[in-house]
Coordinates of C-alpha atoms in Angstrom, one line a residue:
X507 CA 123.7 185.0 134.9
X508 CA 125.4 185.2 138.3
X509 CA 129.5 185.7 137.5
X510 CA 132.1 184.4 139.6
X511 CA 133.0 187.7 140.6
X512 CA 129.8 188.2 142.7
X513 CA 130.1 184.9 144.1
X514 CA 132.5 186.1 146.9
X515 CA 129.2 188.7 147.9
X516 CA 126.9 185.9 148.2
X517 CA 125.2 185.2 152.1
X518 CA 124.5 181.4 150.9
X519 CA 126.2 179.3 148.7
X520 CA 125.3 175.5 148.5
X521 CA 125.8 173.2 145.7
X522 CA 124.0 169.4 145.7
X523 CA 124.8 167.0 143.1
X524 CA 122.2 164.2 141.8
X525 CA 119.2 166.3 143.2
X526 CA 116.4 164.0 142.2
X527 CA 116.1 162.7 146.3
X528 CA 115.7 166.8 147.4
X529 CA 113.5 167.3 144.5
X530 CA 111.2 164.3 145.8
X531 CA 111.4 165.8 149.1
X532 CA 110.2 169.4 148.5
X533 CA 107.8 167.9 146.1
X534 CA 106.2 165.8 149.2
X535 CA 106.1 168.7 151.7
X536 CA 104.5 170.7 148.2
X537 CA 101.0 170.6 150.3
X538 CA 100.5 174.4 150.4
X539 CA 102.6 176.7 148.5
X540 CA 104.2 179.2 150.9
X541 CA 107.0 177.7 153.1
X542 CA 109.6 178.8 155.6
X543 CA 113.5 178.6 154.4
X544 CA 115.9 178.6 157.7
X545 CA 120.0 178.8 156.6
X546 CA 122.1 177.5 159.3
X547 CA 125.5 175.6 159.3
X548 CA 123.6 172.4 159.7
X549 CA 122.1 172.8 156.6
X550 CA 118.5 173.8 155.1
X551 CA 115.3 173.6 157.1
X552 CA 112.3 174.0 155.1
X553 CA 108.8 174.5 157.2
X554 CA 105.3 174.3 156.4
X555 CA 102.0 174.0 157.7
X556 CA 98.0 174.2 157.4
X557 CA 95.9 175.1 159.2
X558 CA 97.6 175.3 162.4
X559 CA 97.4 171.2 162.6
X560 CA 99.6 169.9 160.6
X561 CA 103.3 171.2 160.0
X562 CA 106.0 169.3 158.2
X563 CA 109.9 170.5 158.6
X564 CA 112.4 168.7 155.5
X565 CA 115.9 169.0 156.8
X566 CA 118.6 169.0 154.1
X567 CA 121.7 168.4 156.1
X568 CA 124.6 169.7 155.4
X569 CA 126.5 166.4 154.1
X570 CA 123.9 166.6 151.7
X571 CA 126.0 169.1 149.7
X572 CA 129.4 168.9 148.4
X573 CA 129.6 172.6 148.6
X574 CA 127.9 175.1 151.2
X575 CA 128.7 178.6 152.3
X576 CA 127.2 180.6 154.6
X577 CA 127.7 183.7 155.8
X578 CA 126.0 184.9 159.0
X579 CA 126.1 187.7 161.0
X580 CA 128.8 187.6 163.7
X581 CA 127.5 186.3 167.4
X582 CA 128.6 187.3 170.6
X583 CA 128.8 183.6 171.6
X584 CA 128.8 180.3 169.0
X585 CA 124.5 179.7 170.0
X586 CA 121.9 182.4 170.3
X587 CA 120.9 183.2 173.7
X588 CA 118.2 180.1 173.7
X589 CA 120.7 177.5 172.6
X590 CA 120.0 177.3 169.0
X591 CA 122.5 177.9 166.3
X592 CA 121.7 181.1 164.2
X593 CA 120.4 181.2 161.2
X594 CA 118.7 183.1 158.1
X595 CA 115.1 183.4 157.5
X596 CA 112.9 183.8 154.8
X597 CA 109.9 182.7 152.8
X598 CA 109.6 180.8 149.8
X599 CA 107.1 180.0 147.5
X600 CA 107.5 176.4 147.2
X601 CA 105.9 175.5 144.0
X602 CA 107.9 177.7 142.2
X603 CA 110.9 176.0 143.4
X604 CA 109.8 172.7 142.9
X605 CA 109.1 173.7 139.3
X606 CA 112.5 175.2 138.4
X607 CA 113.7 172.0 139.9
X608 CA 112.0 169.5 137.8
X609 CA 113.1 171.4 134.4
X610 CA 116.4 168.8 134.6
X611 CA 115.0 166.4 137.0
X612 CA 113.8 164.0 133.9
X613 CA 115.8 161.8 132.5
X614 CA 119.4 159.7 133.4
X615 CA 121.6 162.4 133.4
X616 CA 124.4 164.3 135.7
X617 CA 122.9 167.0 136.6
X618 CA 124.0 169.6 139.7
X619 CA 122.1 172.4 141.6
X620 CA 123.4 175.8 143.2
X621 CA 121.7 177.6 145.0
X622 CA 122.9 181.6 145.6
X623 CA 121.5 184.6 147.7
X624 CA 122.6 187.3 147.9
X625 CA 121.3 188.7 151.4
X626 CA 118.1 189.8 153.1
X627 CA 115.4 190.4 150.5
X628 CA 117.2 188.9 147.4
X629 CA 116.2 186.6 145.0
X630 CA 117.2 182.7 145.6
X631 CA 119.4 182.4 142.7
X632 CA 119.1 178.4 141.2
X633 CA 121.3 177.2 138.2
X634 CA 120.9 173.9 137.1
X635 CA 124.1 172.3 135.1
X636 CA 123.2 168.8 132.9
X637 CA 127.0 167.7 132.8
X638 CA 127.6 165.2 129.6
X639 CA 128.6 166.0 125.8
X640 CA 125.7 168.8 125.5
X641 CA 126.1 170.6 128.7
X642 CA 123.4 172.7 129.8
X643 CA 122.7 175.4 132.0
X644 CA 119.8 176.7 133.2
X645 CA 119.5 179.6 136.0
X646 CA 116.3 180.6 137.6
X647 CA 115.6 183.4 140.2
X648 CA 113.1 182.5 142.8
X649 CA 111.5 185.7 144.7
X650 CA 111.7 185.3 148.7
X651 CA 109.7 186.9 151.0
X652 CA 109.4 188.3 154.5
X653 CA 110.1 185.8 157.4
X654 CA 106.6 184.6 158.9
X655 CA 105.7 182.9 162.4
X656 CA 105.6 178.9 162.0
X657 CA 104.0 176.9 165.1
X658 CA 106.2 176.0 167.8
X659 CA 106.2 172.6 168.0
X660 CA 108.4 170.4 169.7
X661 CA 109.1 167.2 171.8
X662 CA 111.8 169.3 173.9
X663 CA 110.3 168.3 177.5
X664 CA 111.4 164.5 177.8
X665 CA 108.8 164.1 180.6
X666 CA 105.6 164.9 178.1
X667 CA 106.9 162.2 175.8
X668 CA 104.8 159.3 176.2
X669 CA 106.0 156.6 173.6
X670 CA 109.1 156.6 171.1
X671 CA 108.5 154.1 168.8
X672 CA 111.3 153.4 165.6
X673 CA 110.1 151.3 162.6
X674 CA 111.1 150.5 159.4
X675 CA 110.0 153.0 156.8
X676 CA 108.8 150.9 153.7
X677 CA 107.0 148.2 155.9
X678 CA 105.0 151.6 157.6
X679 CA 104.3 152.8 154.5
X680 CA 102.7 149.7 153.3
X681 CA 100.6 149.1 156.6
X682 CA 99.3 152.7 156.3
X683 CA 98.7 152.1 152.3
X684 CA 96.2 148.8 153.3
X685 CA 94.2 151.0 155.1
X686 CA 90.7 153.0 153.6
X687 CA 91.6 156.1 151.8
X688 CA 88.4 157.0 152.3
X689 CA 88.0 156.9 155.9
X690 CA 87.7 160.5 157.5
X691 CA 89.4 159.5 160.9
X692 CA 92.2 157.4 162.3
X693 CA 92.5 156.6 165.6
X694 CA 96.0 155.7 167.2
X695 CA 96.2 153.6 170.2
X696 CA 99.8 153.0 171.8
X697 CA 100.4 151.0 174.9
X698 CA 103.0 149.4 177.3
X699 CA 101.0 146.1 177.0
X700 CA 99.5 144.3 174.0
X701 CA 98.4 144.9 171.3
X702 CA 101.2 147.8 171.6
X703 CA 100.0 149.6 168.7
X704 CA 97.3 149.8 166.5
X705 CA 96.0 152.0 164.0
X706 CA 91.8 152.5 164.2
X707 CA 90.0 153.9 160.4
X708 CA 86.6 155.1 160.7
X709 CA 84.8 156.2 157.2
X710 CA 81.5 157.2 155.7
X711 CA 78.7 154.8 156.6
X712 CA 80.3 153.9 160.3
X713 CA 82.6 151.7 158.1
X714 CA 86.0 150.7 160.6
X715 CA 88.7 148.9 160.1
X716 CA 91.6 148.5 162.6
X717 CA 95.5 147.2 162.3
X718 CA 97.4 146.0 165.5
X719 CA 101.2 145.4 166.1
X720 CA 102.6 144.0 168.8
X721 CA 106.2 145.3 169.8
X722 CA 107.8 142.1 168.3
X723 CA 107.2 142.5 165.0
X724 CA 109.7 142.4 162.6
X725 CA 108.4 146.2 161.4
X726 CA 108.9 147.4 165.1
X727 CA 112.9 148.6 165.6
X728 CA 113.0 150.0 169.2
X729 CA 109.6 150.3 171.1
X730 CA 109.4 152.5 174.7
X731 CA 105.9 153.6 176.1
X732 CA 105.3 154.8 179.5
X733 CA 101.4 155.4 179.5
X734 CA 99.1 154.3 177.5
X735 CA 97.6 157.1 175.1
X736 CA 94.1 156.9 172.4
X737 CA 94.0 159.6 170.0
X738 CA 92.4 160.7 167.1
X739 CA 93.6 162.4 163.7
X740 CA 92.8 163.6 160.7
X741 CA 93.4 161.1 157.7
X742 CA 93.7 163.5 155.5
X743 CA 97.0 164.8 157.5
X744 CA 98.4 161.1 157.3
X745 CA 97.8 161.1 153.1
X746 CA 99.9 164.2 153.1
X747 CA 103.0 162.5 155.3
X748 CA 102.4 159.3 152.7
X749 CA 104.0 161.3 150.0
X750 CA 107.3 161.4 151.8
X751 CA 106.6 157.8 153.8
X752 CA 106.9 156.2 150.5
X753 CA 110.4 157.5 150.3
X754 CA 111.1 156.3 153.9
X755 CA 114.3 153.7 155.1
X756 CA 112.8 154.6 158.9
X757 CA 110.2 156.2 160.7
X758 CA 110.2 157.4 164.6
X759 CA 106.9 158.0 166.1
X760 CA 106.2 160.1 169.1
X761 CA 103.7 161.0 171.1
X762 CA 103.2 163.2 174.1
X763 CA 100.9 163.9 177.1
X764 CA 98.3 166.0 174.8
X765 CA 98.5 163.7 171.8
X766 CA 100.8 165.6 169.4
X767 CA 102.1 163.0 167.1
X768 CA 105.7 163.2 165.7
X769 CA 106.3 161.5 162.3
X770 CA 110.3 161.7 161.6
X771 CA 111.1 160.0 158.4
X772 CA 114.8 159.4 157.4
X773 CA 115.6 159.2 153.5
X774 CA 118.5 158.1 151.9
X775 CA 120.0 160.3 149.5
X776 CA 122.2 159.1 146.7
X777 CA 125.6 159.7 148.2
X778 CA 124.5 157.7 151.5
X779 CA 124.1 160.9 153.4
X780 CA 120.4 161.7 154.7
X781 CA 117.7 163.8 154.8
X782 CA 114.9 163.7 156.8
X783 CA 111.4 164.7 157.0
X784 CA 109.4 165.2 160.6
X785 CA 105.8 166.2 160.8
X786 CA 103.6 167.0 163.8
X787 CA 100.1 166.4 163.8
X788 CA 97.8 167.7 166.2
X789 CA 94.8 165.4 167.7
X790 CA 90.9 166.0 166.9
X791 CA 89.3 167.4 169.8
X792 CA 87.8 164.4 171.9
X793 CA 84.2 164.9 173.4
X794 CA 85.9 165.0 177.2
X795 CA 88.3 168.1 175.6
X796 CA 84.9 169.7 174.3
X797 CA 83.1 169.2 178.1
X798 CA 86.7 170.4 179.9
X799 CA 86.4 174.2 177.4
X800 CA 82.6 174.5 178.6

């Protein structure tokens, strides 16, 4: 057990009340078991990917957290020499985490979560606290691992960015829940003029099946497309992304000039502070791609 003598030689220090919304989260994102943790004074960003086409980044911000310390090494200037706030780096082995986490998850109780670590290379320290007549504590230690490259994927250059499109999460979820499960492909169309947008299935047997939404639809917050763009996906990468769109209050989309799709998806926690969610999927190859590479 971690005294409160050692607590003043921690690096991080965060403590979340009510954790059931962060639990749901990292259980979403739980699609391969290895992620990246990033500290910073924002809060928690935790990365992962497969297969180099899909990657999905849950931000826990720092409002999140009624308590959070960090300690980083002192900068020459406020932002690293990029423009990006420093931070700590390490790997996690997500479904371990998950699991410690769903020990107290059960039940209606008041239960709280800190999270300690030492420094580079130490354990991430959780203790879970039930608060009520019979209080109980239970402390896990989660091995980290060695920082490891992550995709570098991005919607920084405003002049790629072909369509921004904001729409309300649970009526997104359901349109994407109508569609075939079983269809291998999905095809999404976006365009200045109508139908706007529209989502394209294909499946087994040249079975289709096709959804269109015109920008005035009471799903459809703020729509803005410069050119018109056709892509096509994986489905399977959109089942993944429904785990956290079912927890969705709203969904930006975004698309650039090679067909990268940006899913951020904003979720309510408990105290009314937020955390959010954004996954980029990359496009299938398209036969003209295939012709351009030969």
């Amino acid at each position: 057990m971690v005294t409160q003598s050692q607590f003043s030689q921690v690096q991080f220090q965060a403590v979340l009340n009510n954790f059931s919304t962060l639990y749901n989260v990292m259980k979403a994102v739980n699609f391969v078991d290895n992620a990246m943790v990033n500290l910073s004074n924002d809060g928690i960003k935790v990365i992962v990917e497969d297969a180099k086409s899909i990657q999905a980044s849950a931000y826990v911000t720092r409002p999140c957290f009624s308590e959070f310390k960090l300690a980083l090494a002192r900068q020459t200037s406020p932002d690293t020499e990029d423009g990006t706030q420093p931070y700590v780096a390490f790997g996690l082995n997500l479904k371990v985490f998950t699991d410690c986490l769903s020990m107290f998850i059960s039940g209606d109780f008041d239960s709280s979560l800190k999270m300690i670590q030492k420094g580079t290379g130490a354990p991430l320290i959780v203790i879970l606290e039930q608060h009520g007549e019979d209080s109980l504590t239970t402390e896990c230690s989660v091995r980290t691992m060695d920082a490891f490259d992550c995709m570098e994927l991005d919607f920084a250059d405003e002049q790629q960015i072909r369509s921004k499109i904001n729409v309300k999460g649970p009526e997104f979820f359901q349109l994407l829940s109508e569609m075939d499960r079983n269809c291998d492909e999905i095809e999404v169309v976006i365009a200045p003029n109508v139908p706007h947008l529209m989502f394209h299935s294909f499946g087994e047997l040249h079975s289709e099946s096709s959804v269109e939404i015109t920008n005035t639809s009471d799903m459809i917050i703020t729509f803005n497309c410069t050119d018109a763009s056709r892509n096509r996906y994986k489905f399977q990468h959109f089942r993944l992304a429904m785990r956290t769109l079912a927890l969705a209050s709203k969904v930006a989309l975004r698309t650039n000039c090679e067909g990268l799709l940006g899913l951020q998806v904003m979720i309510e926690n408990n105290d009314k502070s937020h955390m959010f969610v954004e996954y980029f999927i990359l496009p299938l190859m398209s036969d003209d791609d295939e012709t351009t590479m030969n």
